[in-house]
Coordinates of C-alpha atoms in Angstrom, one line a residue:
X91 CA 0.0 0.0 0.0
X92 CA 1.3 3.5 -1.0
X93 CA 1.8 5.9 1.8
X94 CA -1.2 8.3 2.0
X95 CA -0.7 11.9 1.2
X96 CA -3.5 13.0 3.4
X97 CA -4.8 12.0 6.9
X98 CA -7.8 12.3 9.2
X99 CA -6.9 12.8 12.9
X100 CA -9.0 12.5 16.0
X101 CA -8.4 11.8 19.7
X102 CA -9.3 8.1 20.7
X103 CA -12.0 7.7 23.2
X104 CA -13.4 4.4 24.6
X105 CA -16.4 6.2 26.0
X106 CA -17.2 7.4 22.4
X107 CA -16.1 4.2 20.6
X108 CA -19.3 3.9 18.7
X109 CA -18.7 7.6 17.7
X110 CA -15.2 6.8 16.5
X111 CA -16.5 3.9 14.5
X112 CA -19.4 5.9 13.0
X113 CA -16.9 8.8 12.1
X114 CA -14.6 6.5 10.3
X115 CA -17.3 4.6 8.5
X116 CA -18.9 8.0 7.4
X117 CA -15.5 9.1 6.1
X118 CA -15.0 6.0 4.2
X119 CA -18.6 6.0 2.8
X120 CA -18.8 9.8 1.9
X121 CA -15.2 10.1 0.4
X122 CA -15.5 7.1 -1.9
X123 CA -12.9 5.4 -4.0
X124 CA -12.5 8.5 -6.3
X125 CA -11.1 10.6 -3.5
X126 CA -7.5 10.6 -2.2
X127 CA -6.7 7.5 -0.2
X128 CA -6.2 9.1 3.2
X129 CA -4.8 7.6 6.4
X130 CA -5.7 8.0 10.0
X131 CA -3.8 9.5 12.9
X132 CA -5.3 8.5 16.3
X133 CA -4.0 10.3 19.4
X134 CA -3.7 8.5 22.7
X135 CA -1.6 8.3 25.9
X136 CA -1.4 5.6 28.5
X137 CA -2.0 8.1 31.2
X138 CA -5.4 9.1 29.7
X139 CA -7.4 5.9 30.4
X140 CA -10.3 6.8 27.9
X141 CA -7.7 7.0 25.0
X142 CA -6.2 3.5 25.5
X143 CA -8.0 1.0 23.1
X144 CA -8.0 -2.7 23.7
X145 CA -6.3 -4.7 20.9
X146 CA -9.9 -5.8 20.0
X147 CA -11.1 -2.2 19.8
X148 CA -8.1 -1.1 17.6
X149 CA -8.8 -4.1 15.3
X150 CA -12.4 -2.8 15.0
X151 CA -11.2 0.7 14.0
X152 CA -8.6 -0.6 11.6
X153 CA -11.2 -2.9 10.0
X154 CA -13.6 0.0 9.5
X155 CA -10.8 2.1 8.0
X156 CA -10.2 -0.5 5.4
X157 CA -6.6 -1.6 6.1
X158 CA -4.5 -1.7 9.4
X159 CA -1.6 0.1 7.6
X160 CA -3.9 3.1 7.0
X161 CA -4.4 3.7 10.8
X162 CA -1.4 5.2 12.7
X163 CA -1.8 5.3 16.6
X164 CA 0.1 8.5 17.7
X165 CA 1.3 8.4 21.4
X166 CA 1.1 12.0 22.7
X167 CA 4.6 13.1 24.1
X168 CA 4.7 12.6 27.8
X169 CA 6.7 15.7 28.6
X170 CA 3.9 17.9 26.7
X171 CA 1.2 16.1 28.4
X172 CA 2.7 16.9 31.8
X173 CA 2.9 20.5 30.7
X174 CA -0.8 20.5 29.8
X175 CA -1.5 19.0 33.3
X176 CA 0.1 22.2 34.8
X177 CA -2.5 24.5 33.0
X178 CA -4.8 26.3 35.6
X179 CA -8.5 26.3 35.5
X180 CA -8.9 22.9 33.6
X181 CA -12.4 21.6 33.2
X182 CA -13.2 18.0 33.1
X183 CA -12.3 16.7 29.8
X184 CA -10.0 19.7 28.8
X185 CA -6.8 17.6 29.0
X186 CA -8.0 15.0 26.6
X187 CA -9.1 17.9 24.3
X188 CA -5.6 19.5 24.5
X189 CA -3.9 16.4 23.3
X190 CA -4.9 17.5 19.7
X191 CA -2.0 20.0 19.8
X192 CA 0.2 16.9 19.4
X193 CA -0.6 17.0 15.7
X194 CA 1.4 20.2 15.2
X195 CA 4.5 18.5 16.7
X196 CA 4.1 15.1 15.1
X197 CA 6.3 14.4 12.0
X198 CA 3.7 13.2 9.5
X199 CA 6.2 11.7 6.9
X200 CA 4.4 11.3 3.7
X201 CA 1.0 12.8 4.8
X202 CA 0.9 16.4 3.6
X203 CA -2.6 17.3 4.6
X204 CA -3.9 16.8 8.1
X205 CA -7.6 17.1 9.0
X206 CA -8.8 17.0 12.6
X207 CA -12.4 16.0 13.5
X208 CA -14.1 15.6 16.9
X209 CA -15.4 12.0 17.3
X210 CA -19.0 13.1 17.7
X211 CA -19.0 14.4 14.2
X212 CA -20.7 12.7 11.2
X213 CA -19.3 13.3 7.6
X214 CA -22.1 13.6 5.2
X215 CA -20.3 14.8 2.1
X216 CA -17.0 14.3 0.3
X217 CA -14.1 16.1 2.0
X218 CA -11.7 16.2 -1.0
X219 CA -12.2 20.0 -1.4
X220 CA -10.7 20.4 2.2
X221 CA -7.5 18.4 1.3
X222 CA -7.3 20.1 -2.1
X223 CA -7.3 23.6 -0.4
X224 CA -4.6 22.5 2.1
X225 CA -2.5 20.7 -0.6
X226 CA -2.7 23.9 -2.6
X227 CA -1.1 25.7 0.2
X228 CA 1.8 23.1 0.6
X229 CA 2.4 23.1 -3.3
X230 CA 2.6 26.9 -3.5
X231 CA 5.8 27.9 -1.7
X232 CA 4.7 31.6 -1.9
X233 CA 1.7 31.1 0.1
X234 CA 2.0 31.4 3.9
X235 CA 1.3 28.5 6.0
X236 CA -2.4 28.7 7.1
X237 CA -4.5 26.7 9.7
X238 CA -8.0 26.2 8.3
X239 CA -10.8 25.8 10.7
X240 CA -14.5 26.7 11.5
X241 CA -14.8 30.0 13.5
X242 CA -16.6 31.3 16.4
X243 CA -15.8 33.6 19.4
X244 CA -15.2 30.7 21.9
X245 CA -12.9 28.4 19.9
X246 CA -9.4 27.3 20.4
X247 CA -8.4 30.1 22.8
X248 CA -11.4 29.8 25.2
X249 CA -11.8 25.9 24.6
X250 CA -15.6 25.8 25.3
X251 CA -18.9 27.0 23.9
X252 CA -20.6 28.9 26.7
X253 CA -24.1 30.3 26.8
X254 CA -24.5 31.4 23.1
X255 CA -24.7 28.6 20.6
X256 CA -24.8 31.0 17.5
X257 CA -21.8 32.0 15.6
X258 CA -20.9 35.8 16.1
X259 CA -20.8 38.0 13.0
X260 CA -17.1 38.7 13.8
X261 CA -15.5 35.5 14.8
X262 CA -12.1 35.7 16.4
X263 CA -10.9 32.2 16.9
X264 CA -11.1 28.8 15.3
X265 CA -13.3 26.2 16.8
X266 CA -11.1 23.4 17.8
X267 CA -13.6 20.7 16.7
X268 CA -12.4 20.8 13.3
X269 CA -9.2 22.1 11.7
X270 CA -7.0 21.4 8.7
X271 CA -3.3 22.1 7.8
X272 CA -0.5 21.3 5.7
X273 CA 2.7 19.7 7.0
X274 CA 5.4 20.4 8.2
X275 CA 4.1 23.0 10.5
X276 CA 6.3 26.2 10.7
X277 CA 8.7 26.5 13.7
X278 CA 7.2 29.9 14.4
X279 CA 3.7 28.5 14.9
X280 CA 4.9 25.8 17.1
X281 CA 6.9 28.4 19.1
X282 CA 3.7 30.3 19.4
X283 CA 1.8 27.5 20.7
X284 CA 4.4 26.6 23.3
X285 CA 4.7 30.2 24.4
X286 CA 0.9 30.5 24.9
X287 CA 0.9 27.4 27.2
X288 CA 3.9 28.8 29.1
X289 CA 2.2 32.1 29.5
X290 CA -0.8 30.5 31.0
X291 CA 1.2 28.5 33.3
X292 CA 3.4 31.5 34.4
X293 CA 0.7 33.9 34.9
X294 CA -1.9 31.4 36.2
X295 CA -4.5 32.4 33.7

């Protein structure tokens, strides 16, 4: 099997195993054989019990994905996880949500287009256009690196949707339930992510 040029990513969750299987199945069904053959990057860490799938559960996911070699189980870096654990004012479930940042640090080898999806999502239409937009950035060396995503006022900075469920007219941040980017991620962006985490820890904010 040729290495995939694109990948879908999500955080493993045993509590949402049905959601994981449904998401992968919907991706397989919606994208179809005419779409680029994408792989899967599934984030996990042994200290996060909900992300630790049994061998049987992993086999289920790999079967739905069509081939075991299309699935890469990405273990989150332990040092970074410990740093996330130091962040103040963490709500229940926030730590597991933060592990998605590992995608920016992970060498994705052949995969040039990464699309992250929350496991409570259901894909109803072909997503080739998303990869096409991301790969266009990758191929055009004159285009600045960009993080594509859905937008609202509460997204990746706030981390949670609060009382209003509507999207404001002037969105400020991306919604962390979906984002897409080309690899490799620029060192300047990684430094900004690390800097923001350090700032929150140091200032207790």
